[in-house]
Amino acid sequence: MVRLSTQRLILRTPEPDEGFQYATINELWVHSPDHYAETMLKWQKLGALQLFLILARKARDGDLAVPEGEVIGFLQIAPADRNVVSYRIHHTLAQEGYMKEACEAAFDHWFKEMPMEFLYVEARTYNIAVMLMMEEFGLSAEVLRLEGPDASWTFGWTSWKFRGTRNTLL
């Protein structure tokens, strides 16, 4: 169980019974909460770092309530998938710096605890907010040409690779 704190957030591993919160924050309602709990467990077994971003306040939405407050986002680093970073923040809290704060803490933890030297953060090339945030971290952009059955791949993706120590990240 990972538990990190930032100035405004608690980042922690989701509990097995929090599939409902996971599905809600990720806007995934194709399957049951049990399915998402199984998905979280599968990624955990593969060594993924999975974190809820929790704002310590009374939960505004009962669907996102956890004992510490309200789940406002999710962050995952999946080593089984090239150390790809994926995340989501509740749309009402975008542009408030929460994700940058969470990424800094998660990246710091990752490089201290994991024997991996690369992270890949992928985003659609029109996602300016992500590009700017990654550039603030000093990560260099590299356009990838990926192919797949999903129409969203046609937009193209940008990937940042981090090499070095925590000191060069900030």
JSON list of N, CA and C in Angstrom, two decimals, residues 2 21 34 81 148 165:
[
{"chain": "A", "resi": 2, "resn": "VAL", "atom": "N", "xyz": [0.72, 2.07, -1.00]},
{"chain": "A", "resi": 2, "resn": "VAL", "atom": "CA", "xyz": [1.47, 3.31, -1.10]},
{"chain": "A", "resi": 2, "resn": "VAL", "atom": "C", "xyz": [0.59, 4.44, -0.59]},
{"chain": "A", "resi": 21, "resn": "GLN", "atom": "N", "xyz": [-15.53, 3.92, -6.95]},
{"chain": "A", "resi": 21, "resn": "GLN", "atom": "CA", "xyz": [-14.86, 5.22, -7.06]},
{"chain": "A", "resi": 21, "resn": "GLN", "atom": "C", "xyz": [-13.91, 5.24, -8.27]},
{"chain": "A", "resi": 34, "resn": "ASP", "atom": "N", "xyz": [-17.23, -4.45, -9.39]},
{"chain": "A", "resi": 34, "resn": "ASP", "atom": "CA", "xyz": [-16.40, -5.64, -9.16]},
{"chain": "A", "resi": 34, "resn": "ASP", "atom": "C", "xyz": [-15.40, -5.85, -10.30]},
{"chain": "A", "resi": 81, "resn": "ASP", "atom": "N", "xyz": [3.63, -1.98, -19.33]},
{"chain": "A", "resi": 81, "resn": "ASP", "atom": "CA", "xyz": [3.30, -1.28, -20.58]},
{"chain": "A", "resi": 81, "resn": "ASP", "atom": "C", "xyz": [4.28, -0.13, -20.79]},
{"chain": "A", "resi": 148, "resn": "GLY", "atom": "N", "xyz": [-3.39, 1.54, -34.64]},
{"chain": "A", "resi": 148, "resn": "GLY", "atom": "CA", "xyz": [-4.26, 0.65, -33.91]},
{"chain": "A", "resi": 148, "resn": "GLY", "atom": "C", "xyz": [-5.68, 0.79, -34.40]},
{"chain": "A", "resi": 165, "resn": "THR", "atom": "N", "xyz": [17.83, 11.99, -12.81]},
{"chain": "A", "resi": 165, "resn": "THR", "atom": "CA", "xyz": [17.48, 11.94, -11.40]},
{"chain": "A", "resi": 165, "resn": "THR", "atom": "C", "xyz": [16.33, 12.88, -11.10]}
]
